[in-house]
Amino acid sequence: MLKDAGMMALASLALAMPLVGFQTVDRGAGIVLDTRFGAMFYAVAVIFVGRLLLLLIEAGHASLIQAATVALSAAWLINVAFHLYPITWPALGWLTWIVASVLAIRAWIVQRRATRPAAGYTDGVEKLGALVARIGPYLGGIAVAFAFTMPFMPFADQRMVDLGILVLTYIMLGWGLNVVVGLAGLLDLGYVAFYAVGAYSYAILSIHFDLNFWQTLPLAGAMAALFGVLLGFPVLRLRGDYLAIVTLGFGEMIRLILLNWDDLTNGPKGIGSIPRPSFFGMQFTAAPREGVTAFHEFFNLDFAPIHRIIHLYYIILFLALLTNWFTLRIRKMPIGRAWEALREDETACRALGINPTNTKLTAFAIGAMFGGFAGSFFATRQGFISPESFNFIESAIILAIVVLGGMGSQIGVVVASILLIGGPEWFRDLEAYRMLAFGGLMVAIMIWRPQGLLSHREPTIKLGPSPGARSA
Amino acid sequence: MEYFIQQFINGVTLGAIFGLIAIGYTMVYGILGMVNFAHGDIFMIGGFISIITFMILGVLGVTWLPFSLLCMLLIAMAFTGLHGWAVERIGYRALRNSNRLAPLISAIGVSIFLQNYVQLLQGARNKPLSPIIFGGIELMTSSTGFTVTFAYMQMVIIGVATVLMAGFSVLIARTALGRQQRACEQDMKMARLLGVDVDRTIALTFIMGAALAAVAGLIWLLRYGIIDFYVGFLVGIKAFTAAVIGGIGSLPGAMLGGLLIGLIEVFWSAYFSVEYKDVAAFAILVLVLIFRPTGLLGKPDIEKV
């Protein structure tokens, strides 16, 4: 037992030695070397003790260790939440917290397995997925009701509504990508390209042709869908992982073209002063132009900047719900069924007369269209866009939302967006670790549940009530 | 003509870097059938370990260049190989029999994790290294006064890469380990039945791929004198393109593909436009995958039902 833990500690020491133990510090134009042996040894010690405790748990000392680790992780969380104790090395604290939490969960699983041998832990999550799928409509209703009333709740200040807009944007992107990844089973690593096409189409059309938001939105969506078809047509016969890499290549190509095509996109400087959407022609400004009614004048309100933000909030809520409604409806149509069938077994689909290329192409185009809508919204909300906003990391975040939520699960996307986008915005201290945690979570979820957290797969359609009835 | 020859030398140098990384992609793909998306970041870690080793050697007072270069090479290979092993053990082993997309998503997660891990630990700014190998041989001078220089640095790079690739080919073709690897590539289940330790073979494949990527990282550092936490993304994709062009799964293909990508990139920048050189690399990737997914030297992949 000691030997096992020792080997693990030795391996982690060797891993931590170059990158944790030594630090290159920027000084002037050059760099100098600094050491962090304290942090390195602490990290290795945590891993050693953690491994030892894990082995002890397996050997039957679960309850005591569970109590200790639960207490430790809770104490750390309380400390972070209320700033009780000054923290000098937050990264090491979080490492300890992660190790303690993993141990606590492990101990719980071991104890559960001892009392109820038949019910594994995965089984429990499976049940949760099934439960969510069953109560989905009610849960969705409550969520929608909350989303509609949120801006008027007492706690909803400007920051809160802004955060709501951000989360809803990602929910919409996640739902759009879910059509491609979750339903049709095509791994698209360049989804942000369509987001970019939508945003730039919106910016260019609205500035040069003086169209308003609701006129430009369908055009931008159509443009993105067109790009989806153009990009998708040659590549969709490729196998899953090749397709993923090709879409990644397209995503980067679009970004690089936006970066270098100065005449159209203004290059790295980006496009600014993109028109804001108006409410039936009414503007959200304190002093509107001659002949234009301002929103607050029409409704006899005092001018407040939050009106504009609440308006944006409802626009994105509407767009997101449109995406969701569309997806839910199309799942029940032949094309939606064909997507899911194609995801499960392409060869069988081909044998049954489904044209895989056309079917995939529709999924790609529809996903791209929603990406384009979200892009338009992003452009109008920010008022400024540049190629910076559309890099691969953005694609990876959207993919992470879909994957973590459970591919194909609409509610999963909502939960994942709130956790991944809302969480770090709320806990500003964790901002630096956000992408680190993203990566780690993607790996952990894939290993633990390759189909995603809240994914519960059940045939969408069944033949006959039971085998007995069919034979009659 | 002189300009062409100079660009050719530069292209071969760059191609050596891509070729070394492409070997890692192609070996893993050959055995596991997965795209090891994090391999570019392993290359980046190799570069970081090299620069840290160089600075430690500087602190210790080692000044004899050949010795310190050898130290950097060996230490970077060893520690980066360890990172490759850890990535396989933590990120991929559990997913070996999973569906096709799960390992790829996990690999993307590993890639994001490694980038941010290095960014947090070593800072987001570029790490510069002043040139340590100077001079070169002047091969010829044109009438307009343009001199073709074959820098000692480029000689070292091409020499090291050639030696490593040759040694590696021998390793795969002649040794027991190479035989086991080829056996796993052809039929993993059968190899296991015949007593090949599949887990160990795959782990060693990752270690070797990472060690070669570490050499590429060291070379990159020497050649360009700069490294940052994000460099692995673009270089990794170009090396993957190289592996695909050569025919993924084929070792000579990876080296050939690396050479081609290096030459294409350098000539494209020299004669067309520097701004669009990355677009050219991606366009080649897309075109090859669409029109010849098996690459130049690859075998067609027949899907069995």
Coordinates of N, CA, C and O in Angstrom, one line a residue, chain A residues 188-298:
Chain A
D188 N -18.6 18.8 -34.5 CA -18.2 20.0 -35.2 C -17.4 20.9 -34.3 O -17.8 21.4 -33.3
L189 N -16.1 21.0 -34.6 CA -15.1 21.8 -33.8 C -15.0 23.2 -34.3 O -14.2 23.9 -33.8
G190 N -15.8 23.5 -35.3 CA -15.6 24.9 -35.9 C -16.9 25.6 -35.8 O -17.2 26.5 -36.6
Y191 N -17.7 25.4 -34.8 CA -19.1 26.0 -34.7 C -19.0 27.5 -34.7 O -19.8 28.2 -35.1
V192 N -17.9 28.0 -34.0 CA -17.7 29.4 -33.9 C -17.6 30.1 -35.2 O -17.9 31.3 -35.3
A193 N -17.3 29.4 -36.3 CA -17.2 30.0 -37.6 C -18.6 30.6 -38.0 O -18.7 31.7 -38.5
F194 N -19.7 29.8 -37.7 CA -21.0 30.3 -38.1 C -21.4 31.4 -37.2 O -22.1 32.3 -37.6
Y195 N -21.0 31.4 -35.9 CA -21.3 32.5 -35.0 C -20.6 33.7 -35.6 O -21.2 34.8 -35.6
A196 N -19.4 33.6 -36.1 CA -18.6 34.7 -36.6 C -19.3 35.2 -37.9 O -19.5 36.4 -38.1
V197 N -19.7 34.2 -38.8 CA -20.4 34.7 -40.0 C -21.6 35.4 -39.7 O -21.9 36.5 -40.3
G198 N -22.4 35.0 -38.7 CA -23.6 35.7 -38.4 C -23.3 37.1 -37.9 O -23.9 38.1 -38.3
A199 N -22.3 37.2 -37.0 CA -22.0 38.5 -36.4 C -21.5 39.4 -37.4 O -21.9 40.6 -37.5
Y200 N -20.6 39.0 -38.3 CA -20.1 39.9 -39.3 C -21.1 40.2 -40.4 O -21.2 41.4 -40.8
S201 N -22.0 39.2 -40.7 CA -23.0 39.6 -41.7 C -23.9 40.7 -41.1 O -24.3 41.6 -41.8
Y202 N -24.3 40.5 -39.8 CA -25.1 41.5 -39.2 C -24.4 42.8 -39.2 O -25.1 43.8 -39.6
A203 N -23.2 42.9 -38.8 CA -22.5 44.2 -38.7 C -22.4 44.8 -40.0 O -22.8 46.0 -40.2
I204 N -22.0 44.1 -41.0 CA -21.8 44.7 -42.4 C -23.2 45.1 -43.0 O -23.3 46.2 -43.5
L205 N -24.2 44.2 -42.9 CA -25.5 44.6 -43.5 C -26.1 45.7 -42.8 O -26.6 46.7 -43.4
S206 N -26.0 45.8 -41.5 CA -26.7 46.8 -40.7 C -26.0 48.2 -40.9 O -26.7 49.2 -40.9
I207 N -24.7 48.1 -41.1 CA -24.0 49.4 -41.2 C -24.1 49.9 -42.7 O -24.4 51.1 -42.9
H208 N -23.9 49.0 -43.6 CA -23.9 49.5 -45.0 C -25.2 49.6 -45.7 O -25.4 50.4 -46.6
F209 N -26.2 48.8 -45.2 CA -27.5 48.9 -45.9 C -28.6 49.5 -45.0 O -29.7 49.5 -45.4
D210 N -28.2 49.9 -43.8 CA -29.1 50.6 -42.9 C -30.4 49.7 -42.6 O -31.5 50.3 -42.7
L211 N -30.2 48.4 -42.4 CA -31.3 47.6 -42.1 C -31.4 47.5 -40.6 O -30.4 47.6 -39.9
N212 N -32.6 47.3 -40.1 CA -32.7 47.2 -38.6 C -32.5 45.7 -38.2 O -32.4 44.8 -39.0
F213 N -32.6 45.5 -36.9 CA -32.2 44.2 -36.3 C -33.1 43.1 -36.9 O -32.5 42.0 -37.4
W214 N -34.4 43.3 -36.9 CA -35.3 42.2 -37.3 C -35.2 41.9 -38.8 O -35.6 40.9 -39.3
Q215 N -34.8 42.9 -39.6 CA -34.6 42.7 -41.0 C -33.3 41.9 -41.2 O -33.2 41.1 -42.1
T216 N -32.3 42.3 -40.5 CA -30.9 41.7 -40.7 C -30.8 40.3 -40.2 O -30.2 39.4 -40.7
L217 N -31.6 40.0 -39.1 CA -31.4 38.7 -38.4 C -31.6 37.5 -39.4 O -30.8 36.7 -39.5
P218 N -32.8 37.5 -40.1 CA -32.9 36.3 -41.0 C -31.8 36.3 -42.1 O -31.4 35.2 -42.4
L219 N -31.4 37.5 -42.5 CA -30.4 37.5 -43.6 C -29.1 36.9 -43.0 O -28.4 36.1 -43.7
A220 N -28.7 37.3 -41.8 CA -27.5 36.8 -41.2 C -27.6 35.3 -40.9 O -26.7 34.5 -41.2
G221 N -28.8 34.8 -40.5 CA -29.0 33.4 -40.3 C -28.9 32.6 -41.6 O -28.3 31.6 -41.7
A222 N -29.5 33.2 -42.7 CA -29.4 32.5 -44.0 C -28.0 32.5 -44.5 O -27.6 31.5 -45.0
M223 N -27.3 33.6 -44.2 CA -25.9 33.6 -44.6 C -25.1 32.5 -43.9 O -24.3 31.8 -44.5
A224 N -25.3 32.4 -42.6 CA -24.6 31.3 -41.8 C -25.0 29.9 -42.3 O -24.2 29.1 -42.5
A225 N -26.3 29.8 -42.6 CA -26.8 28.5 -43.1 C -26.1 28.2 -44.5 O -25.7 27.0 -44.7
L226 N -26.0 29.2 -45.3 CA -25.4 29.0 -46.6 C -23.9 28.6 -46.4 O -23.5 27.6 -47.1
F227 N -23.3 29.2 -45.5 CA -21.9 28.8 -45.2 C -21.9 27.3 -44.7 O -21.0 26.6 -45.1
G228 N -22.8 27.0 -43.9 CA -22.9 25.6 -43.4 C -23.0 24.6 -44.5 O -22.3 23.6 -44.5
V229 N -23.9 25.0 -45.5 CA -24.0 24.1 -46.7 C -22.7 24.0 -47.5 O -22.2 23.0 -47.8
L230 N -22.2 25.2 -47.7 CA -20.9 25.3 -48.5 C -19.8 24.5 -47.9 O -19.1 23.8 -48.5
L231 N -19.6 24.7 -46.6 CA -18.5 24.0 -45.9 C -18.9 22.5 -45.7 O -18.0 21.6 -45.8
G232 N -20.2 22.3 -45.4 CA -20.6 20.9 -45.1 C -20.5 20.0 -46.3 O -20.2 18.8 -46.2
F233 N -20.9 20.5 -47.5 CA -21.1 19.6 -48.6 C -19.9 18.8 -49.0 O -20.1 17.6 -49.1
P234 N -18.7 19.4 -49.1 CA -17.6 18.5 -49.4 C -17.1 17.6 -48.3 O -16.6 16.5 -48.5
V235 N -17.4 17.9 -47.0 CA -16.7 17.2 -45.9 C -17.6 16.2 -45.2 O -17.1 15.4 -44.5
L236 N -18.9 16.2 -45.5 CA -19.8 15.4 -44.6 C -19.7 13.9 -44.9 O -20.2 13.1 -44.1
R237 N -19.0 13.5 -46.0 CA -18.9 12.1 -46.1 C -17.7 11.5 -45.4 O -17.5 10.3 -45.3
L238 N -17.0 12.4 -44.7 CA -15.8 12.0 -43.9 C -16.3 11.3 -42.7 O -17.4 11.6 -42.1
R239 N -15.4 10.5 -42.1 CA -15.7 9.8 -40.9 C -15.6 10.8 -39.7 O -15.0 11.8 -39.8
G240 N -16.2 10.4 -38.6 CA -16.4 11.2 -37.4 C -15.2 12.1 -37.0 O -15.3 13.3 -37.0
D241 N -14.0 11.5 -36.8 CA -12.9 12.3 -36.3 C -12.3 13.1 -37.3 O -11.8 14.2 -37.1
Y242 N -12.3 12.6 -38.6 CA -11.8 13.5 -39.7 C -12.7 14.7 -39.9 O -12.2 15.8 -40.1
L243 N -13.9 14.4 -39.8 CA -14.9 15.6 -39.9 C -14.6 16.6 -38.9 O -14.6 17.8 -39.1
A244 N -14.3 16.1 -37.6 CA -14.1 17.1 -36.5 C -12.9 17.9 -36.9 O -12.9 19.2 -36.7
I245 N -11.8 17.3 -37.4 CA -10.6 18.1 -37.6 C -10.8 19.1 -38.8 O -10.4 20.2 -38.8
V246 N -11.6 18.6 -39.8 CA -11.8 19.5 -40.9 C -12.7 20.7 -40.5 O -12.4 21.8 -40.9
T247 N -13.7 20.5 -39.7 CA -14.5 21.6 -39.2 C -13.6 22.6 -38.4 O -13.8 23.8 -38.5
L248 N -12.7 22.0 -37.7 CA -11.8 22.9 -36.9 C -11.0 23.7 -37.9 O -10.8 24.9 -37.7
G249 N -10.5 23.1 -39.0 CA -9.7 23.8 -40.0 C -10.5 24.9 -40.6 O -10.1 26.0 -40.7
F250 N -11.8 24.6 -40.9 CA -12.7 25.7 -41.5 C -12.9 26.8 -40.5 O -12.8 28.0 -40.9
G251 N -13.1 26.5 -39.2 CA -13.3 27.5 -38.2 C -12.1 28.4 -38.1 O -12.3 29.7 -38.1
E252 N -10.9 27.9 -38.2 CA -9.7 28.7 -38.1 C -9.5 29.5 -39.4 O -9.1 30.6 -39.4
M253 N -9.9 28.9 -40.5 CA -9.7 29.6 -41.8 C -10.6 30.8 -41.8 O -10.2 31.9 -42.2
I254 N -11.9 30.7 -41.4 CA -12.8 31.8 -41.3 C -12.2 32.9 -40.5 O -12.2 34.1 -40.8
R255 N -11.7 32.5 -39.3 CA -11.1 33.5 -38.4 C -9.9 34.3 -39.1 O -9.8 35.5 -39.0
L256 N -9.1 33.5 -39.7 CA -7.9 34.1 -40.3 C -8.3 35.0 -41.5 O -7.7 36.0 -41.7
I257 N -9.3 34.6 -42.2 CA -9.8 35.4 -43.3 C -10.4 36.7 -42.8 O -10.1 37.8 -43.3
L258 N -11.1 36.6 -41.7 CA -11.7 37.8 -41.1 C -10.6 38.7 -40.6 O -10.7 40.0 -40.7
L259 N -9.5 38.1 -40.2 CA -8.4 38.9 -39.6 C -7.6 39.6 -40.7 O -7.1 40.7 -40.5
N260 N -7.6 39.0 -41.9 CA -6.7 39.6 -43.0 C -7.5 40.3 -44.1 O -6.8 41.0 -44.9
W261 N -8.8 40.1 -44.2 CA -9.5 40.8 -45.3 C -9.9 42.2 -44.8 O -11.1 42.4 -44.5
D262 N -8.9 43.1 -44.9 CA -9.1 44.4 -44.3 C -10.3 45.2 -44.9 O -11.0 45.9 -44.2
D263 N -10.5 45.1 -46.2 CA -11.5 45.9 -46.9 C -12.9 45.7 -46.3 O -13.7 46.6 -46.2
L264 N -13.1 44.4 -46.1 CA -14.5 44.0 -45.7 C -14.7 44.1 -44.2 O -15.7 44.5 -43.7
T265 N -13.7 43.5 -43.5 CA -13.9 43.3 -42.1 C -13.1 44.2 -41.2 O -13.1 44.1 -40.0
N266 N -12.3 45.1 -41.8 CA -11.5 46.0 -41.0 C -10.4 45.3 -40.2 O -9.9 45.9 -39.2
G267 N -10.2 44.1 -40.6 CA -9.0 43.4 -40.0 C -9.1 43.2 -38.5 O -10.1 43.1 -37.9
P268 N -7.9 43.2 -37.8 CA -7.9 43.0 -36.4 C -8.5 44.1 -35.6 O -8.8 43.9 -34.4
K269 N -8.7 45.3 -36.2 CA -9.3 46.4 -35.5 C -10.8 46.2 -35.2 O -11.4 46.7 -34.3
G270 N -11.4 45.3 -36.0 CA -12.8 45.0 -35.8 C -13.7 46.0 -36.3 O -13.3 47.1 -36.8
I271 N -15.0 45.7 -36.2 CA -16.1 46.7 -36.6 C -16.8 47.2 -35.4 O -17.2 46.5 -34.5
G272 N -16.9 48.6 -35.3 CA -17.5 49.2 -34.2 C -18.8 49.9 -34.5 O -19.2 49.8 -35.7
S273 N -19.4 50.5 -33.5 CA -20.7 51.2 -33.6 C -21.7 50.5 -34.5 O -22.2 51.0 -35.5
I274 N -21.9 49.2 -34.1 CA -23.0 48.5 -34.7 C -24.3 48.9 -34.2 O -24.4 49.1 -32.9
P275 N -25.3 49.2 -35.0 CA -26.6 49.7 -34.5 C -27.2 48.8 -33.4 O -27.2 47.5 -33.5
R276 N -27.9 49.4 -32.4 CA -28.6 48.6 -31.4 C -30.0 48.3 -31.9 O -30.5 49.0 -32.7
P277 N -30.6 47.2 -31.4 CA -31.9 46.9 -31.9 C -32.9 47.9 -31.2 O -32.7 48.4 -30.2
S278 N -34.0 48.2 -31.9 CA -35.0 49.1 -31.4 C -36.3 48.3 -31.1 O -36.5 47.2 -31.6
F279 N -37.1 48.9 -30.2 CA -38.4 48.2 -29.8 C -39.5 48.8 -30.7 O -39.9 49.9 -30.4
F280 N -39.9 48.1 -31.7 CA -40.9 48.6 -32.7 C -40.5 50.0 -33.1 O -41.3 50.9 -33.1
G281 N -39.2 50.3 -33.4 CA -38.8 51.6 -33.9 C -38.5 52.6 -32.8 O -38.0 53.7 -33.1
M282 N -38.7 52.2 -31.6 CA -38.4 53.1 -30.5 C -37.0 52.8 -30.0 O -36.6 51.7 -29.8
Q283 N -36.2 53.9 -29.8 CA -34.8 53.7 -29.4 C -34.7 53.8 -27.9 O -35.5 54.4 -27.2
F284 N -33.6 53.2 -27.4 CA -33.3 53.2 -26.0 C -32.2 54.2 -25.7 O -31.1 53.9 -25.2
T285 N -32.5 55.5 -26.0 CA -31.5 56.5 -25.7 C -32.2 57.6 -24.9 O -33.4 57.8 -25.0
A286 N -31.4 58.3 -24.2 CA -31.9 59.4 -23.4 C -32.4 60.5 -24.3 O -33.5 61.0 -24.0
A287 N -31.7 60.9 -25.3 CA -32.1 61.9 -26.2 C -32.1 61.4 -27.6 O -31.1 61.4 -28.3
P288 N -33.3 60.9 -28.1 CA -33.3 60.3 -29.4 C -33.2 61.4 -30.5 O -33.4 62.6 -30.3
R289 N -32.9 60.9 -31.7 CA -32.8 61.8 -32.8 C -34.2 62.4 -33.1 O -35.2 62.0 -32.6
E290 N -34.2 63.5 -33.9 CA -35.4 64.1 -34.3 C -36.4 63.2 -35.0 O -35.9 62.4 -35.9
G291 N -37.6 63.1 -34.6 CA -38.6 62.3 -35.3 C -38.6 60.9 -34.8 O -39.4 60.1 -35.3
V292 N -37.8 60.5 -33.9 CA -37.8 59.1 -33.4 C -38.2 59.1 -31.9 O -37.7 60.0 -31.1
T293 N -39.1 58.2 -31.6 CA -39.6 58.2 -30.2 C -38.7 57.3 -29.4 O -38.3 56.3 -29.9
A294 N -38.4 57.8 -28.2 CA -37.6 57.0 -27.3 C -38.5 56.1 -26.5 O -39.7 56.4 -26.3
F295 N -38.0 54.9 -26.1 CA -38.8 53.9 -25.4 C -39.4 54.5 -24.1 O -40.6 54.4 -23.9
H296 N -38.6 55.3 -23.4 CA -39.1 55.8 -22.1 C -40.1 56.9 -22.3 O -41.0 57.0 -21.5
E297 N -40.0 57.6 -23.4 CA -41.0 58.6 -23.6 C -42.4 58.0 -24.0 O -43.4 58.4 -23.4
F298 N -42.4 57.0 -24.8 CA -43.6 56.4 -25.2 C -44.4 55.8 -24.0 O -45.6 55.8 -23.9

